Amino acid sequence: MSKHFETEAIRNQTERSQFSEHSTPLYLTSSFVFDDAEDMRASFAEEKEKNLYSRFSNPNTTEFVDKIVAMEGAEAGYVFATGMSAIFSTFGALLNAGDHIVSCRSVFGSTHTLFTKYLPKWNIETSYFKVNEVSKVESLIQPNTKILYAESPTNPAVDILDLEVLGRLAKKHNLLLVIDNCFATPYLQNPIKFGADIVIHSATKLIDGQGRVLGGVAVGKADLIQEIYLFSRNTGPAMSPFNAWVLSKSLETLAVRVDKHCENALKVALFLENHKHVNWVKYPFLKSHPQYKIAKKQMKLGGNIVAFEIKGGVTAGKNFLNAIKMCSLSANLGDTRTIVTHPASTTHSKLSDSDRLEVSITDGLVRVSVGLEHIEDIIEDLNQALSLK
Ligand SMILES: Cc1ncc(COP(=O)(O)O)c(C=O)c1O
């Protein structure tokens, strides 16, 4: 990035129109016009860099992706309707039938479903390693392994994977390293520095930051992004110009918002650490986090997600949710509003006990997406709900 992160997030802007607007307008158009037959021919032949159709590109999606490319230190990128379409299109573009993936087991639920239900349709199999078993990765690599995949921090248990180690392994075995950087945002962590080839975001989370729109991003090496772009241009998971406009505005405040989210989250983690109804707390920047040193090495701050285990298992978890007054019970995260979830009774209730434990979800695990309300109000709500649990 040429300037500071904050400056780039604000000043990296679509060229002004003849109306000299200060803030980028919304280009709500499905297609673009050409001057004459030659202009149209040359544009379709890609001899000119011109917007043709908003499934391919649009000034708003271009502004948004250009910012993320700069923030992540990538060469190129493409933006999608959702985080899941970014993940699926990356696999669709980069994998061939019969390829193999090595992935951390602690991945977002729908990503796990892609690995276990949909990719096998094309004879693409996945071998898993647990968060604390990075040393086993080499033993899982096969001659047809193409992608090494991980999230860090993980959802919902905020475990940390050592990106430097994964980067080294990918390089040694000539694999593509794909990292879902959703929990960290480009402000807190840049996986490309550690050797990632592709970085993915669900922009629905902290990038939007206000729970309004869905979005996804894939950035990375130009030749790989070109494959992802062509796949997406033809299969159609494009981000709408409206969402790109909202998300590009959100990036202008990403640094200040995420700084405050992290400050609040650390205070919540410290409060929970001393609470008599709590067995343990996991937050990347708490010294007690099992991968604290790795988190410190690769992240600027600890993020906004705190996981803790309430005493009393599933019943206590449900009672805690029922006693919450101000925080929201919602599936999203990374919102201005603090959100609490209890995975064992909701998102992960269909998994067996042993499958849940494989992804570090214990019966009493609660995930808090710490928002931007006043810290005293957040802590007061958690405290009264814990006391009633
Ligand atoms: C880590 C992670 N990756 C991907 C996704 C999917 O994103 P989306 O809901 O935008 O499709 C999520 C959503 O919660 C997530 O937490």
mmCIF file of C-alpha atoms and ligand atoms in Angstrom:
data_model
loop_
_atom_site.group_PDB
_atom_site.id
_atom_site.type_symbol
_atom_site.label_atom_id
_atom_site.label_comp_id
_atom_site.label_asym_id
_atom_site.label_seq_id
_atom_site.Cartn_x
_atom_site.Cartn_y
_atom_site.Cartn_z
ATOM 1 C CA MET A 1 0.000 0.000 0.000
ATOM 2 C CA SER A 2 1.336 3.389 -0.962
ATOM 3 C CA LYS A 3 -0.027 5.350 2.026
ATOM 4 C CA HIS A 4 -1.252 4.463 5.479
ATOM 5 C CA PHE A 5 -4.066 1.904 5.772
ATOM 6 C CA GLU A 6 -6.623 4.501 6.945
ATOM 7 C CA THR A 7 -5.766 6.916 4.131
ATOM 8 C CA GLU A 8 -5.941 4.228 1.458
ATOM 9 C CA ALA A 9 -9.331 3.074 2.801
ATOM 10 C CA ILE A 10 -10.703 6.589 2.320
ATOM 11 C CA ARG A 11 -8.806 8.089 -0.604
ATOM 12 C CA ASN A 12 -8.715 5.071 -2.939
ATOM 13 C CA GLN A 13 -11.785 6.147 -4.869
ATOM 14 C CA THR A 14 -13.497 5.803 -8.243
ATOM 15 C CA GLU A 15 -12.671 8.625 -10.629
ATOM 16 C CA ARG A 16 -15.030 11.607 -10.245
ATOM 17 C CA SER A 17 -17.788 12.014 -12.814
ATOM 18 C CA GLN A 18 -18.632 15.286 -14.621
ATOM 19 C CA PHE A 19 -20.698 16.241 -11.538
ATOM 20 C CA SER A 20 -17.590 16.585 -9.304
ATOM 21 C CA GLU A 21 -19.178 14.608 -6.472
ATOM 22 C CA HIS A 22 -17.109 14.297 -3.273
ATOM 23 C CA SER A 23 -18.361 10.846 -2.257
ATOM 24 C CA THR A 24 -18.495 8.019 -4.837
ATOM 25 C CA PRO A 25 -22.010 7.734 -6.300
ATOM 26 C CA LEU A 26 -23.947 4.506 -6.660
ATOM 27 C CA TYR A 27 -23.665 3.135 -10.216
ATOM 28 C CA LEU A 28 -26.889 1.165 -10.186
ATOM 29 C CA THR A 29 -26.710 -0.076 -13.755
ATOM 30 C CA SER A 30 -26.684 -3.591 -15.124
ATOM 31 C CA SER A 31 -24.784 -2.718 -18.306
ATOM 32 C CA PHE A 32 -22.655 -0.039 -19.974
ATOM 33 C CA VAL A 33 -22.789 1.578 -23.415
ATOM 34 C CA PHE A 34 -20.226 1.829 -26.206
ATOM 35 C CA ASP A 35 -19.434 4.687 -28.589
ATOM 36 C CA ASP A 36 -19.516 2.607 -31.762
ATOM 37 C CA ALA A 37 -18.904 -0.877 -33.178
ATOM 38 C CA GLU A 38 -15.125 -0.548 -32.885
ATOM 39 C CA ASP A 39 -15.313 0.570 -29.233
ATOM 40 C CA MET A 40 -17.572 -2.391 -28.498
ATOM 41 C CA ARG A 41 -15.341 -4.851 -30.357
ATOM 42 C CA ALA A 42 -12.170 -3.658 -28.632
ATOM 43 C CA SER A 43 -13.868 -3.685 -25.223
ATOM 44 C CA PHE A 44 -15.079 -7.269 -25.625
ATOM 45 C CA ALA A 45 -11.668 -8.294 -26.940
ATOM 46 C CA GLU A 46 -10.269 -6.887 -23.663
ATOM 47 C CA GLU A 47 -8.001 -4.543 -25.619
ATOM 48 C CA LYS A 48 -9.549 -1.759 -23.489
ATOM 49 C CA GLU A 49 -10.230 -1.724 -19.764
ATOM 50 C CA LYS A 50 -13.903 -0.918 -19.826
ATOM 51 C CA ASN A 51 -16.960 -1.998 -17.847
ATOM 52 C CA LEU A 52 -19.192 -4.183 -20.042
ATOM 53 C CA TYR A 53 -21.791 -5.699 -17.789
ATOM 54 C CA SER A 54 -22.167 -5.624 -13.976
ATOM 55 C CA ARG A 55 -21.829 -9.414 -13.648
ATOM 56 C CA PHE A 56 -18.223 -8.848 -14.828
ATOM 57 C CA SER A 57 -17.400 -5.498 -13.201
ATOM 58 C CA ASN A 58 -18.942 -2.192 -12.145
ATOM 59 C CA PRO A 59 -17.334 1.032 -10.819
ATOM 60 C CA ASN A 60 -18.648 0.294 -7.303
ATOM 61 C CA THR A 61 -17.418 -3.301 -7.151
ATOM 62 C CA THR A 62 -14.077 -2.180 -8.621
ATOM 63 C CA GLU A 63 -13.633 0.518 -5.966
ATOM 64 C CA PHE A 64 -14.446 -1.948 -3.195
ATOM 65 C CA VAL A 65 -12.167 -4.712 -4.458
ATOM 66 C CA ASP A 66 -9.298 -2.301 -5.210
ATOM 67 C CA LYS A 67 -9.327 -1.219 -1.575
ATOM 68 C CA ILE A 68 -9.208 -4.786 -0.255
ATOM 69 C CA VAL A 69 -6.460 -5.684 -2.735
ATOM 70 C CA ALA A 70 -4.377 -2.772 -1.387
ATOM 71 C CA MET A 71 -5.182 -3.589 2.258
ATOM 72 C CA GLU A 72 -4.222 -7.259 1.885
ATOM 73 C CA GLY A 73 -1.112 -6.600 -0.214
ATOM 74 C CA ALA A 74 -2.617 -8.702 -3.033
ATOM 75 C CA GLU A 75 -2.203 -8.413 -6.790
ATOM 76 C CA ALA A 76 -5.858 -8.666 -7.817
ATOM 77 C CA GLY A 77 -9.319 -9.634 -6.571
ATOM 78 C CA TYR A 78 -12.990 -10.249 -7.312
ATOM 79 C CA VAL A 79 -16.040 -9.612 -5.123
ATOM 80 C CA PHE A 80 -19.067 -11.843 -4.636
ATOM 81 C CA ALA A 81 -22.655 -11.809 -3.384
ATOM 82 C CA THR A 82 -21.667 -13.633 -0.160
ATOM 83 C CA GLY A 83 -18.656 -15.061 1.633
ATOM 84 C CA MET A 84 -19.809 -18.575 0.700
ATOM 85 C CA SER A 85 -19.927 -17.727 -3.008
ATOM 86 C CA ALA A 86 -16.329 -16.447 -2.702
ATOM 87 C CA ILE A 87 -15.307 -19.770 -1.142
ATOM 88 C CA PHE A 88 -17.233 -21.957 -3.586
ATOM 89 C CA SER A 89 -16.064 -20.004 -6.657
ATOM 90 C CA THR A 90 -12.436 -20.232 -5.489
ATOM 91 C CA PHE A 91 -12.729 -24.018 -5.309
ATOM 92 C CA GLY A 92 -14.750 -24.176 -8.546
ATOM 93 C CA ALA A 93 -12.127 -22.186 -10.428
ATOM 94 C CA LEU A 94 -8.929 -23.666 -8.989
ATOM 95 C CA LEU A 95 -9.791 -27.352 -8.568
ATOM 96 C CA ASN A 96 -10.208 -30.101 -11.137
ATOM 97 C CA ALA A 97 -12.125 -33.356 -10.711
ATOM 98 C CA GLY A 98 -10.025 -35.751 -8.637
ATOM 99 C CA ASP A 99 -8.038 -33.059 -6.799
ATOM 100 C CA HIS A 100 -7.578 -33.226 -3.047
ATOM 101 C CA ILE A 101 -7.742 -30.609 -0.270
ATOM 102 C CA VAL A 102 -6.027 -30.601 3.114
ATOM 103 C CA SER A 103 -7.979 -28.410 5.513
ATOM 104 C CA CYS A 104 -8.162 -27.545 9.169
ATOM 105 C CA ARG A 105 -11.264 -29.263 10.633
ATOM 106 C CA SER A 106 -12.347 -26.029 12.358
ATOM 107 C CA VAL A 107 -13.902 -24.271 9.392
ATOM 108 C CA PHE A 108 -17.191 -22.424 9.023
ATOM 109 C CA GLY A 109 -20.141 -24.882 8.902
ATOM 110 C CA SER A 110 -21.121 -24.255 5.269
ATOM 111 C CA THR A 111 -17.483 -24.641 4.177
ATOM 112 C CA HIS A 112 -17.460 -28.016 5.939
ATOM 113 C CA THR A 113 -20.660 -28.895 4.023
ATOM 114 C CA LEU A 114 -18.933 -27.993 0.727
ATOM 115 C CA PHE A 115 -16.078 -30.343 1.650
ATOM 116 C CA THR A 116 -18.258 -33.233 2.754
ATOM 117 C CA LYS A 117 -21.396 -32.998 0.578
ATOM 118 C CA TYR A 118 -20.772 -31.054 -2.631
ATOM 119 C CA LEU A 119 -17.084 -31.262 -3.668
ATOM 120 C CA PRO A 120 -17.179 -35.106 -3.479
ATOM 121 C CA LYS A 121 -19.662 -34.940 -6.423
ATOM 122 C CA TRP A 122 -16.606 -34.020 -8.514
ATOM 123 C CA ASN A 123 -14.473 -36.612 -6.758
ATOM 124 C CA ILE A 124 -12.723 -33.893 -4.753
ATOM 125 C CA GLU A 125 -11.971 -35.207 -1.273
ATOM 126 C CA THR A 126 -10.782 -33.351 1.818
ATOM 127 C CA SER A 127 -8.508 -34.566 4.610
ATOM 128 C CA TYR A 128 -8.773 -32.747 7.917
ATOM 129 C CA PHE A 129 -6.257 -31.837 10.598
ATOM 130 C CA LYS A 130 -7.260 -30.417 13.990
ATOM 131 C CA VAL A 131 -6.245 -26.910 15.089
ATOM 132 C CA ASN A 132 -3.539 -28.290 17.378
ATOM 133 C CA GLU A 133 -2.269 -30.827 14.805
ATOM 134 C CA VAL A 134 -0.507 -28.674 12.225
ATOM 135 C CA SER A 135 2.422 -31.084 12.568
ATOM 136 C CA LYS A 136 0.207 -33.756 10.913
ATOM 137 C CA VAL A 137 -0.395 -31.722 7.754
ATOM 138 C CA GLU A 138 2.517 -33.260 5.836
ATOM 139 C CA SER A 139 1.259 -36.774 6.483
ATOM 140 C CA LEU A 140 -2.110 -35.846 4.883
ATOM 141 C CA ILE A 141 -0.658 -34.510 1.644
ATOM 142 C CA GLN A 142 -1.224 -36.772 -1.385
ATOM 143 C CA PRO A 143 0.123 -36.560 -4.955
ATOM 144 C CA ASN A 144 -3.227 -34.989 -6.012
ATOM 145 C CA THR A 145 -3.397 -32.430 -3.173
ATOM 146 C CA LYS A 146 -3.891 -28.974 -4.637
ATOM 147 C CA ILE A 147 -5.130 -26.687 -1.818
ATOM 148 C CA LEU A 148 -4.194 -26.188 1.828
ATOM 149 C CA TYR A 149 -7.122 -24.433 3.512
ATOM 150 C CA ALA A 150 -7.652 -22.788 6.925
ATOM 151 C CA GLU A 151 -9.386 -20.027 8.861
ATOM 152 C CA SER A 152 -7.660 -18.064 11.596
ATOM 153 C CA PRO A 153 -9.077 -17.176 14.077
ATOM 154 C CA THR A 154 -11.569 -20.013 13.723
ATOM 155 C CA ASN A 155 -15.347 -19.762 14.033
ATOM 156 C CA PRO A 156 -16.719 -20.135 16.720
ATOM 157 C CA ALA A 157 -13.918 -21.236 19.066
ATOM 158 C CA VAL A 158 -11.337 -18.523 18.144
ATOM 159 C CA ASP A 159 -8.438 -20.934 17.798
ATOM 160 C CA ILE A 160 -5.370 -19.633 15.969
ATOM 161 C CA LEU A 161 -3.463 -21.372 13.174
ATOM 162 C CA ASP A 162 0.177 -20.475 12.560
ATOM 163 C CA LEU A 163 0.029 -18.870 9.109
ATOM 164 C CA GLU A 164 3.808 -18.794 8.774
ATOM 165 C CA VAL A 165 3.999 -22.572 9.267
ATOM 166 C CA LEU A 166 1.128 -23.146 6.798
ATOM 167 C CA GLY A 167 2.827 -20.829 4.293
ATOM 168 C CA ARG A 168 6.071 -22.799 4.563
ATOM 169 C CA LEU A 169 4.279 -26.139 4.134
ATOM 170 C CA ALA A 170 2.336 -24.904 1.102
ATOM 171 C CA LYS A 171 5.516 -23.666 -0.544
ATOM 172 C CA LYS A 172 7.458 -26.848 0.187
ATOM 173 C CA HIS A 173 4.734 -29.076 -1.295
ATOM 174 C CA ASN A 174 3.718 -26.714 -4.108
ATOM 175 C CA LEU A 175 0.156 -26.291 -2.768
ATOM 176 C CA LEU A 176 -2.108 -23.264 -3.022
ATOM 177 C CA LEU A 177 -2.642 -21.794 0.444
ATOM 178 C CA VAL A 178 -6.182 -20.406 0.792
ATOM 179 C CA ILE A 179 -6.992 -18.534 4.009
ATOM 180 C CA ASP A 180 -10.420 -17.366 5.197
ATOM 181 C CA ASN A 181 -9.436 -14.110 6.955
ATOM 182 C CA CYS A 182 -12.986 -13.173 7.953
ATOM 183 C CA PHE A 183 -12.526 -12.906 11.736
ATOM 184 C CA ALA A 184 -9.361 -10.812 11.451
ATOM 185 C CA THR A 185 -10.276 -8.420 8.593
ATOM 186 C CA PRO A 186 -7.491 -6.978 6.404
ATOM 187 C CA TYR A 187 -6.804 -4.465 9.197
ATOM 188 C CA LEU A 188 -5.662 -7.035 11.774
ATOM 189 C CA GLN A 189 -3.959 -9.700 9.665
ATOM 190 C CA ASN A 190 -2.564 -10.084 6.152
ATOM 191 C CA PRO A 191 -2.106 -13.803 5.315
ATOM 192 C CA ILE A 192 -0.319 -13.007 2.028
ATOM 193 C CA LYS A 193 2.674 -11.834 4.104
ATOM 194 C CA PHE A 194 2.927 -15.404 5.404
ATOM 195 C CA GLY A 195 2.605 -17.075 2.022
ATOM 196 C CA ALA A 196 -1.148 -17.270 1.299
ATOM 197 C CA ASP A 197 -2.004 -17.416 -2.405
ATOM 198 C CA ILE A 198 -5.669 -16.485 -1.962
ATOM 199 C CA VAL A 199 -7.327 -14.635 0.935
ATOM 200 C CA ILE A 200 -11.084 -14.842 1.385
ATOM 201 C CA HIS A 201 -13.476 -12.653 3.359
ATOM 202 C CA SER A 202 -17.107 -12.755 4.262
ATOM 203 C CA ALA A 203 -17.628 -8.979 3.957
ATOM 204 C CA THR A 204 -20.952 -9.554 5.737
ATOM 205 C CA LYS A 205 -19.109 -9.433 9.075
ATOM 206 C CA LEU A 206 -16.760 -6.681 10.331
ATOM 207 C CA ILE A 207 -16.173 -5.253 6.850
ATOM 208 C CA ASP A 208 -19.830 -4.178 6.682
ATOM 209 C CA GLY A 209 -19.789 -3.870 10.440
ATOM 210 C CA GLN A 210 -23.392 -2.772 10.762
ATOM 211 C CA GLY A 211 -25.334 -5.914 9.869
ATOM 212 C CA ARG A 212 -26.824 -4.521 6.636
ATOM 213 C CA VAL A 213 -25.549 -6.357 3.557
ATOM 214 C CA LEU A 214 -23.982 -9.653 2.492
ATOM 215 C CA GLY A 215 -20.740 -9.804 0.544
ATOM 216 C CA GLY A 216 -17.668 -11.891 -0.213
ATOM 217 C CA VAL A 217 -14.130 -11.232 -1.406
ATOM 218 C CA ALA A 218 -11.263 -13.274 -2.872
ATOM 219 C CA VAL A 219 -7.903 -11.550 -3.392
ATOM 220 C CA GLY A 220 -4.454 -12.892 -4.179
ATOM 221 C CA LYS A 221 -2.112 -13.760 -7.040
ATOM 222 C CA ALA A 222 -3.170 -12.243 -10.373
ATOM 223 C CA ASP A 223 -3.095 -15.497 -12.394
ATOM 224 C CA LEU A 224 -5.266 -17.329 -9.839
ATOM 225 C CA ILE A 225 -7.681 -14.411 -9.540
ATOM 226 C CA GLN A 226 -7.991 -14.370 -13.329
ATOM 227 C CA GLU A 227 -9.212 -17.997 -13.153
ATOM 228 C CA ILE A 228 -11.631 -17.105 -10.329
ATOM 229 C CA TYR A 229 -12.824 -14.056 -12.268
ATOM 230 C CA LEU A 230 -13.529 -16.059 -15.445
ATOM 231 C CA PHE A 231 -15.322 -18.772 -13.472
ATOM 232 C CA SER A 232 -17.448 -16.153 -11.693
ATOM 233 C CA ARG A 233 -18.080 -14.041 -14.766
ATOM 234 C CA ASN A 234 -19.659 -17.124 -16.346
ATOM 235 C CA THR A 235 -21.399 -18.661 -13.340
ATOM 236 C CA GLY A 236 -22.758 -15.408 -11.904
ATOM 237 C CA PRO A 237 -22.120 -14.981 -8.149
ATOM 238 C CA ALA A 238 -21.387 -11.244 -8.617
ATOM 239 C CA MET A 239 -21.788 -8.685 -5.831
ATOM 240 C CA SER A 240 -24.498 -6.104 -6.451
ATOM 241 C CA PRO A 241 -23.285 -2.516 -7.055
ATOM 242 C CA PHE A 242 -25.443 -1.392 -4.126
ATOM 243 C CA ASN A 243 -23.727 -3.766 -1.692
ATOM 244 C CA ALA A 244 -20.305 -2.786 -3.054
ATOM 245 C CA TRP A 245 -21.157 0.895 -2.530
ATOM 246 C CA VAL A 246 -22.221 0.219 1.088
ATOM 247 C CA LEU A 247 -19.158 -1.934 1.770
ATOM 248 C CA SER A 248 -16.692 0.519 0.237
ATOM 249 C CA LYS A 249 -18.086 3.243 2.531
ATOM 250 C CA SER A 250 -17.725 0.795 5.449
ATOM 251 C CA LEU A 251 -14.029 0.346 4.670
ATOM 252 C CA GLU A 252 -13.530 4.086 5.258
ATOM 253 C CA THR A 253 -14.183 3.470 8.961
ATOM 254 C CA LEU A 254 -12.821 -0.091 9.264
ATOM 255 C CA ALA A 255 -9.684 0.853 11.238
ATOM 256 C CA VAL A 256 -11.434 2.999 13.855
ATOM 257 C CA ARG A 257 -14.312 0.553 14.217
ATOM 258 C CA VAL A 258 -12.094 -2.505 14.554
ATOM 259 C CA ASP A 259 -9.777 -0.736 17.033
ATOM 260 C CA LYS A 260 -12.788 -0.051 19.271
ATOM 261 C CA HIS A 261 -14.265 -3.562 18.768
ATOM 262 C CA CYS A 262 -10.936 -5.041 19.892
ATOM 263 C CA GLU A 263 -10.662 -2.709 22.895
ATOM 264 C CA ASN A 264 -14.171 -3.711 24.020
ATOM 265 C CA ALA A 265 -13.553 -7.416 23.341
ATOM 266 C CA LEU A 266 -10.388 -7.472 25.454
ATOM 267 C CA LYS A 267 -12.303 -5.838 28.335
ATOM 268 C CA VAL A 268 -15.090 -8.420 27.987
ATOM 269 C CA ALA A 269 -12.527 -11.246 27.957
ATOM 270 C CA LEU A 270 -10.787 -9.914 31.076
ATOM 271 C CA PHE A 271 -14.143 -9.550 32.850
ATOM 272 C CA LEU A 272 -15.197 -13.110 31.959
ATOM 273 C CA GLU A 273 -11.824 -14.543 32.980
ATOM 274 C CA ASN A 274 -12.559 -13.680 36.609
ATOM 275 C CA HIS A 275 -16.235 -14.660 36.647
ATOM 276 C CA LYS A 276 -17.257 -17.425 39.053
ATOM 277 C CA HIS A 277 -19.790 -18.956 36.608
ATOM 278 C CA VAL A 278 -17.225 -19.239 33.796
ATOM 279 C CA ASN A 279 -14.896 -22.236 33.353
ATOM 280 C CA TRP A 280 -12.578 -20.671 30.771
ATOM 281 C CA VAL A 281 -12.315 -17.830 28.278
ATOM 282 C CA LYS A 282 -10.638 -17.841 24.886
ATOM 283 C CA TYR A 283 -9.558 -14.585 23.261
ATOM 284 C CA PRO A 284 -6.474 -14.416 21.004
ATOM 285 C CA PHE A 285 -4.852 -11.561 22.933
ATOM 286 C CA LEU A 286 -5.410 -13.057 26.409
ATOM 287 C CA LYS A 287 -2.166 -14.543 27.741
ATOM 288 C CA SER A 288 -4.088 -17.716 28.655
ATOM 289 C CA HIS A 289 -5.061 -18.383 24.992
ATOM 290 C CA PRO A 290 -3.292 -21.612 23.904
ATOM 291 C CA GLN A 291 -1.916 -19.902 20.775
ATOM 292 C CA TYR A 292 -1.341 -16.441 22.324
ATOM 293 C CA LYS A 293 2.221 -16.154 20.977
ATOM 294 C CA ILE A 294 1.144 -17.031 17.443
ATOM 295 C CA ALA A 295 -1.748 -14.555 17.638
ATOM 296 C CA LYS A 296 0.663 -11.823 18.756
ATOM 297 C CA LYS A 297 3.011 -12.685 15.894
ATOM 298 C CA GLN A 298 0.433 -12.521 13.111
ATOM 299 C CA MET A 299 -2.372 -10.228 14.330
ATOM 300 C CA LYS A 300 -2.332 -6.504 15.123
ATOM 301 C CA LEU A 301 -5.062 -6.892 17.784
ATOM 302 C CA GLY A 302 -7.192 -9.803 18.993
ATOM 303 C CA GLY A 303 -10.428 -9.252 17.028
ATOM 304 C CA ASN A 304 -13.956 -8.883 18.341
ATOM 305 C CA ILE A 305 -14.916 -12.494 19.093
ATOM 306 C CA VAL A 306 -14.663 -13.900 22.601
ATOM 307 C CA ALA A 307 -15.497 -17.545 23.354
ATOM 308 C CA PHE A 308 -16.118 -18.769 26.869
ATOM 309 C CA GLU A 309 -17.497 -21.824 28.624
ATOM 310 C CA ILE A 310 -20.337 -21.256 31.018
ATOM 311 C CA LYS A 311 -20.551 -23.635 33.995
ATOM 312 C CA GLY A 312 -23.524 -25.995 33.701
ATOM 313 C CA GLY A 313 -23.373 -27.173 30.064
ATOM 314 C CA VAL A 314 -26.210 -26.965 27.518
ATOM 315 C CA THR A 315 -28.910 -25.996 30.057
ATOM 316 C CA ALA A 316 -26.814 -23.171 31.459
ATOM 317 C CA GLY A 317 -26.035 -21.992 27.917
ATOM 318 C CA LYS A 318 -29.734 -21.823 27.002
ATOM 319 C CA ASN A 319 -30.648 -20.135 30.295
ATOM 320 C CA PHE A 320 -27.906 -17.589 29.679
ATOM 321 C CA LEU A 321 -29.387 -16.708 26.265
ATOM 322 C CA ASN A 322 -32.858 -16.410 27.820
ATOM 323 C CA ALA A 323 -31.564 -14.038 30.510
ATOM 324 C CA ILE A 324 -29.822 -11.676 28.047
ATOM 325 C CA LYS A 325 -31.552 -8.264 27.935
ATOM 326 C CA MET A 326 -29.625 -5.908 25.640
ATOM 327 C CA CYS A 327 -27.316 -8.058 23.477
ATOM 328 C CA SER A 328 -28.844 -9.710 20.411
ATOM 329 C CA LEU A 329 -29.477 -13.407 19.878
ATOM 330 C CA SER A 330 -28.546 -13.626 16.207
ATOM 331 C CA ALA A 331 -26.497 -15.771 13.844
ATOM 332 C CA ASN A 332 -24.428 -12.898 12.462
ATOM 333 C CA LEU A 333 -21.238 -11.464 13.926
ATOM 334 C CA GLY A 334 -19.066 -8.392 13.516
ATOM 335 C CA ASP A 335 -21.939 -5.937 14.012
ATOM 336 C CA THR A 336 -22.036 -2.688 16.040
ATOM 337 C CA ARG A 337 -24.536 -4.580 18.231
ATOM 338 C CA THR A 338 -23.108 -7.197 20.585
ATOM 339 C CA ILE A 339 -24.358 -10.671 19.636
ATOM 340 C CA VAL A 340 -24.315 -13.812 21.772
ATOM 341 C CA THR A 341 -24.736 -17.365 20.477
ATOM 342 C CA HIS A 342 -24.693 -20.805 22.060
ATOM 343 C CA PRO A 343 -23.470 -23.177 19.301
ATOM 344 C CA ALA A 344 -24.275 -26.485 21.112
ATOM 345 C CA SER A 345 -28.022 -25.707 21.247
ATOM 346 C CA THR A 346 -28.258 -23.866 17.887
ATOM 347 C CA THR A 347 -25.842 -23.811 14.918
ATOM 348 C CA HIS A 348 -24.042 -27.036 15.896
ATOM 349 C CA SER A 349 -26.899 -28.888 17.619
ATOM 350 C CA LYS A 350 -27.117 -31.528 14.859
ATOM 351 C CA LEU A 351 -23.493 -32.627 15.354
ATOM 352 C CA SER A 352 -22.655 -35.539 17.636
ATOM 353 C CA ASP A 353 -20.830 -34.722 20.893
ATOM 354 C CA SER A 354 -17.554 -36.065 19.489
ATOM 355 C CA ASP A 355 -17.912 -34.104 16.206
ATOM 356 C CA ARG A 356 -18.574 -30.942 18.213
ATOM 357 C CA LEU A 357 -15.485 -31.533 20.329
ATOM 358 C CA GLU A 358 -13.397 -31.974 17.173
ATOM 359 C CA VAL A 359 -14.083 -28.291 16.473
ATOM 360 C CA SER A 360 -13.586 -27.252 20.130
ATOM 361 C CA ILE A 361 -17.314 -26.720 20.806
ATOM 362 C CA THR A 362 -18.122 -27.803 24.332
ATOM 363 C CA ASP A 363 -21.690 -27.925 25.731
ATOM 364 C CA GLY A 364 -21.296 -24.641 27.577
ATOM 365 C CA LEU A 365 -19.430 -22.713 24.847
ATOM 366 C CA VAL A 366 -20.813 -19.227 24.274
ATOM 367 C CA ARG A 367 -19.593 -16.995 21.441
ATOM 368 C CA VAL A 368 -19.749 -13.264 21.970
ATOM 369 C CA SER A 369 -19.337 -10.937 19.001
ATOM 370 C CA VAL A 370 -18.443 -7.830 20.955
ATOM 371 C CA GLY A 371 -20.025 -4.681 19.525
ATOM 372 C CA LEU A 372 -19.576 -0.956 19.921
ATOM 373 C CA GLU A 373 -22.112 -0.191 22.664
ATOM 374 C CA HIS A 374 -20.611 1.353 25.815
ATOM 375 C CA ILE A 375 -18.427 -1.282 27.450
ATOM 376 C CA GLU A 376 -20.154 -0.876 30.828
ATOM 377 C CA ASP A 377 -23.528 -1.738 29.259
ATOM 378 C CA ILE A 378 -22.130 -4.818 27.482
ATOM 379 C CA ILE A 379 -20.499 -6.133 30.651
ATOM 380 C CA GLU A 380 -23.564 -5.346 32.775
ATOM 381 C CA ASP A 381 -25.794 -7.391 30.445
ATOM 382 C CA LEU A 382 -23.409 -10.375 30.329
ATOM 383 C CA ASN A 383 -22.961 -10.207 34.098
ATOM 384 C CA GLN A 384 -26.673 -10.180 34.949
ATOM 385 C CA ALA A 385 -27.318 -13.062 32.507
ATOM 386 C CA LEU A 386 -24.445 -15.083 33.987
ATOM 387 C CA SER A 387 -25.760 -14.512 37.491
ATOM 388 C CA LEU A 388 -29.220 -15.814 36.486
ATOM 389 C CA LYS A 389 -27.966 -18.753 34.430
HETATM 390 C C1 LIG B 1 -15.391 -17.625 8.878
HETATM 391 C C2 LIG B 1 -16.541 -17.473 7.941
HETATM 392 N N1 LIG B 1 -16.364 -17.714 6.628
HETATM 393 C C3 LIG B 1 -17.376 -17.615 5.743
HETATM 394 C C4 LIG B 1 -18.641 -17.248 6.150
HETATM 395 C C5 LIG B 1 -19.735 -17.169 5.127
HETATM 396 O O1 LIG B 1 -20.040 -15.861 4.838
HETATM 397 P P1 LIG B 1 -21.460 -15.387 4.224
HETATM 398 O O2 LIG B 1 -22.462 -15.568 5.305
HETATM 399 O O3 LIG B 1 -21.201 -13.956 3.854
HETATM 400 O O4 LIG B 1 -21.735 -16.246 3.055
HETATM 401 C C6 LIG B 1 -18.877 -16.976 7.498
HETATM 402 C C7 LIG B 1 -20.230 -16.584 7.954
HETATM 403 O O5 LIG B 1 -20.517 -16.557 9.145
HETATM 404 C C8 LIG B 1 -17.802 -17.082 8.414
HETATM 405 O O6 LIG B 1 -17.963 -16.835 9.725
#
